Short mmCIF file of C-alpha atoms in Angstrom, two decimals:
data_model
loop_
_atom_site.label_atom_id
_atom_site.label_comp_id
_atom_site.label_asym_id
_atom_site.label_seq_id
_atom_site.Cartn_x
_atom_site.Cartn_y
_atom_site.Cartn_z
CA UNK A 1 49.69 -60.00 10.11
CA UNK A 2 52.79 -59.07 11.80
CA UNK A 3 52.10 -56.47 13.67
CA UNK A 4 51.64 -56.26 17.43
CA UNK A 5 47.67 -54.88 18.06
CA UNK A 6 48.49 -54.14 21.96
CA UNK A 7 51.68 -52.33 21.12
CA UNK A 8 49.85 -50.51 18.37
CA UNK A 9 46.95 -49.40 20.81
CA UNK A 10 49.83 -48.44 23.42
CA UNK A 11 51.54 -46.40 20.70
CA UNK A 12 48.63 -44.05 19.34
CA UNK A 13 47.85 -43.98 23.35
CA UNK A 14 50.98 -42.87 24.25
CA UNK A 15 50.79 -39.92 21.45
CA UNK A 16 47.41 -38.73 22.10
CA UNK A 17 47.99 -38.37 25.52
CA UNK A 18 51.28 -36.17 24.61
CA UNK A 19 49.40 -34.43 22.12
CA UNK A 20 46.39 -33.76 24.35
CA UNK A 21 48.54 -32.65 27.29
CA UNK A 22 49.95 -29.85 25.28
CA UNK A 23 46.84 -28.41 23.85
CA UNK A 24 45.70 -28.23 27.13
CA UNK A 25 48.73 -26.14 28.36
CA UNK A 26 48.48 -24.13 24.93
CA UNK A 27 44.80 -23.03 24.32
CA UNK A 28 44.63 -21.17 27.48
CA UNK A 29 47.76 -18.65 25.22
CA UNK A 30 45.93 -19.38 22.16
CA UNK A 31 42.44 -18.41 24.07
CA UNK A 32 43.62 -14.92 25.54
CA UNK A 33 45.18 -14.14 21.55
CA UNK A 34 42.15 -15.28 19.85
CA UNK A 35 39.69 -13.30 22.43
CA UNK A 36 41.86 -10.19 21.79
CA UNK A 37 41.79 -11.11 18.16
CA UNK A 38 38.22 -11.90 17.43
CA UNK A 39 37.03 -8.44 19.36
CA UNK A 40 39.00 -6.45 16.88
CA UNK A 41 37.61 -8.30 14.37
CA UNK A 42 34.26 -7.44 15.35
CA UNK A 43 35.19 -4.15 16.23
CA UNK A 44 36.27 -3.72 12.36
CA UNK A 45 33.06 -4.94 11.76
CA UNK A 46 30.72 -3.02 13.66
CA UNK A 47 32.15 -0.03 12.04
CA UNK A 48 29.60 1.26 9.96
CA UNK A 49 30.59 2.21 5.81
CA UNK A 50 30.66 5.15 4.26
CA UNK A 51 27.67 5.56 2.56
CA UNK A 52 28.20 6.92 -1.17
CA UNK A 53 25.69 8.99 -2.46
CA UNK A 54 23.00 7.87 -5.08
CA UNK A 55 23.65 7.98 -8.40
CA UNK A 56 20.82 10.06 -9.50
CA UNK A 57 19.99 11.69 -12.97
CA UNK A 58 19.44 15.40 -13.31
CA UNK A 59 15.32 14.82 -13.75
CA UNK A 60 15.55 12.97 -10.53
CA UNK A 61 17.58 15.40 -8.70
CA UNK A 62 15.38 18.00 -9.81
CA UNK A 63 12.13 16.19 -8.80
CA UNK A 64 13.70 15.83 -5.77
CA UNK A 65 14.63 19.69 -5.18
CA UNK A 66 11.17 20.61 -5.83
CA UNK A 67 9.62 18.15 -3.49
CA UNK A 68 12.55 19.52 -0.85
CA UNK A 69 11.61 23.01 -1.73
CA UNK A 70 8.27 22.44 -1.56
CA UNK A 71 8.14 20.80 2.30
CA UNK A 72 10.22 23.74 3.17
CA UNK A 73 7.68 26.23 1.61
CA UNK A 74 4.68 24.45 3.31
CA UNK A 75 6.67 24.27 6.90
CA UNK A 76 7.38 27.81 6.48
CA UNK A 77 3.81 28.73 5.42
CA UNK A 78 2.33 26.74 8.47
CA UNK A 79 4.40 29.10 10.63
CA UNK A 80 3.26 31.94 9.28
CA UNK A 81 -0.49 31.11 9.82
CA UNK A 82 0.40 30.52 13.32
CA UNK A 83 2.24 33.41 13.82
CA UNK A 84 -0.37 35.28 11.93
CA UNK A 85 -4.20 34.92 12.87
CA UNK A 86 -4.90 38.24 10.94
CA UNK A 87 -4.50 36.59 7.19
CA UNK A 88 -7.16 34.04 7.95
CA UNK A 89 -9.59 36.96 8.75
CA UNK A 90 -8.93 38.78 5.83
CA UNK A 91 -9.53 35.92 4.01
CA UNK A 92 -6.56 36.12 1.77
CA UNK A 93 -5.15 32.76 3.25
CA UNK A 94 -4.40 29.55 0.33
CA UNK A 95 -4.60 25.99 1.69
CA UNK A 96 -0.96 24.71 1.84
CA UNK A 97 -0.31 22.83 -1.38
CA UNK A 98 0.23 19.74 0.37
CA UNK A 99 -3.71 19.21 0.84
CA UNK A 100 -5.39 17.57 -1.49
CA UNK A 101 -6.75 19.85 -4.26
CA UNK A 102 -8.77 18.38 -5.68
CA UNK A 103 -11.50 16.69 -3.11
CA UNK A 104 -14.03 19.65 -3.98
CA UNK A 105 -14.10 18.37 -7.58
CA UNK A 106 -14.42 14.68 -6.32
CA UNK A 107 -17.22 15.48 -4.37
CA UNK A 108 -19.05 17.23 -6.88
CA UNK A 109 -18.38 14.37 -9.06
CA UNK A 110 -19.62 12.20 -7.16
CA UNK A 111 -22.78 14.40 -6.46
CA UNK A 112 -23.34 14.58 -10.10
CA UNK A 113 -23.18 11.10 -10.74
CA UNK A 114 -26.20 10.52 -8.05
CA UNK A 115 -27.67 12.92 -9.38
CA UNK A 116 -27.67 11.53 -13.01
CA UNK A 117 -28.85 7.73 -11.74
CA UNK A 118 -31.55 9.29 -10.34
CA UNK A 119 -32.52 11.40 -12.40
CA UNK A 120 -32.34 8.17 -14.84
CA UNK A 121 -34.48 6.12 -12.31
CA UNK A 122 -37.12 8.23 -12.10
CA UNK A 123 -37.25 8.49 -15.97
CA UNK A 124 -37.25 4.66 -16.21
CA UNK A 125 -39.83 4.99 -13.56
CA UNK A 126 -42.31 7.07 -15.57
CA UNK A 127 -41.35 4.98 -18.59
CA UNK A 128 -42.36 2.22 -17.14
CA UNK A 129 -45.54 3.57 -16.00
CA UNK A 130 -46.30 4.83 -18.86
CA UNK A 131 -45.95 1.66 -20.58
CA UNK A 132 -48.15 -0.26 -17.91
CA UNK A 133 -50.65 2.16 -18.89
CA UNK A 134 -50.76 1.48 -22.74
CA UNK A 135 -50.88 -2.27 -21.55
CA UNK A 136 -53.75 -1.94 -19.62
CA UNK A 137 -55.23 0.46 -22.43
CA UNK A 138 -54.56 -2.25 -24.82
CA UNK A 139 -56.21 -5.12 -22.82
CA UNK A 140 -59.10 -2.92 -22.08
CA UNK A 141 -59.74 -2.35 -26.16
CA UNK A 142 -59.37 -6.23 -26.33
CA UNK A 143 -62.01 -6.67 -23.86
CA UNK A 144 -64.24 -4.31 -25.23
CA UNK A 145 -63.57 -5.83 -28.86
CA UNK A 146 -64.92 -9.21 -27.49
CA UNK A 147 -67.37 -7.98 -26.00
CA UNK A 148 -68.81 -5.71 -28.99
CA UNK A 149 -68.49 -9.06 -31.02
CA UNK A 150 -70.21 -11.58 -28.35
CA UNK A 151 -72.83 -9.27 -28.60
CA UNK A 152 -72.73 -9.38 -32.63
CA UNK A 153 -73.34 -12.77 -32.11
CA UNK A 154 -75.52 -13.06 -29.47
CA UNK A 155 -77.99 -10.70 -31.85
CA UNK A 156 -77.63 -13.18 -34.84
CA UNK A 157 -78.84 -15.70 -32.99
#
């Protein structure tokens, strides 16, 4: 249209060329601020919060007490034992309260459960014997039967 294309291209040449020369000159400033800048950024960063403390309810708190108290008691109680070989002798010694209490009463559980399935086996067991028997006892009478009447007929005859 009317514009000049080479004059155009000579322009926009002309300014980036300005504008490039200068932010060559000028980063190397900018570069030093922004290292300076960007390390006490991460500097603000790095620096760990203040943690608040947990809002916790009163049952909670207490739960957690006793569990504190009760780690303490056990620590303490370990040391003691170690300290003091006699107590096991005597025999007077608890397990700590930390172990589990109730293993003894699994065990035996567990026992008694055996115990009952076989006990159960070995009554099917005879049951079943017992009823192999009467089988047997039956067939034997049907036999016999036959027999007593084969020989009913055989004498008619």
């Amino acid at each position: 249209q009317g514009v000049d294309v080479d004059a155009l291209c000579n322009e926009i040449l002309d300014e980036w060329s300005e504008c490039s020369g200068k932010s060559t000159i000028a980063p190397e400033k900018e570069q030093k601020f922004d290292i300076g800048h960007k390390v006490s950024l991460i500097m603000e960063k790095s620096v760990q919060p203040v943690l608040k403390p947990a809002n916790r309810s009163v049952e909670e708190e207490k739960l957690r007490e006793a569990i504190l108290s009760r780690c303490t008691f056990v620590s303490s109680e370990e040391e003691d034992v170690d300290s003091d070989d006699g107590a096991t002798a005597s025999g007077t010694s608890h397990p700590p309260p930390s172990q589990n209490q109730n293993t003894e009463a699994v065990v035996q559980a567990e026992q008694e459960r055996r115990m009952k399935l076989k006990a159960e086996s070995e009554q099917k067991k005879a049951q079943d014997k017992v009823n192999r028997e009467k089988q047997k006892q039956k067939q034997e009478e049907r036999r016999e039967k036959e027999r007593k009447r084969t020989q009913k007929q055989e004498r008619r005859r």
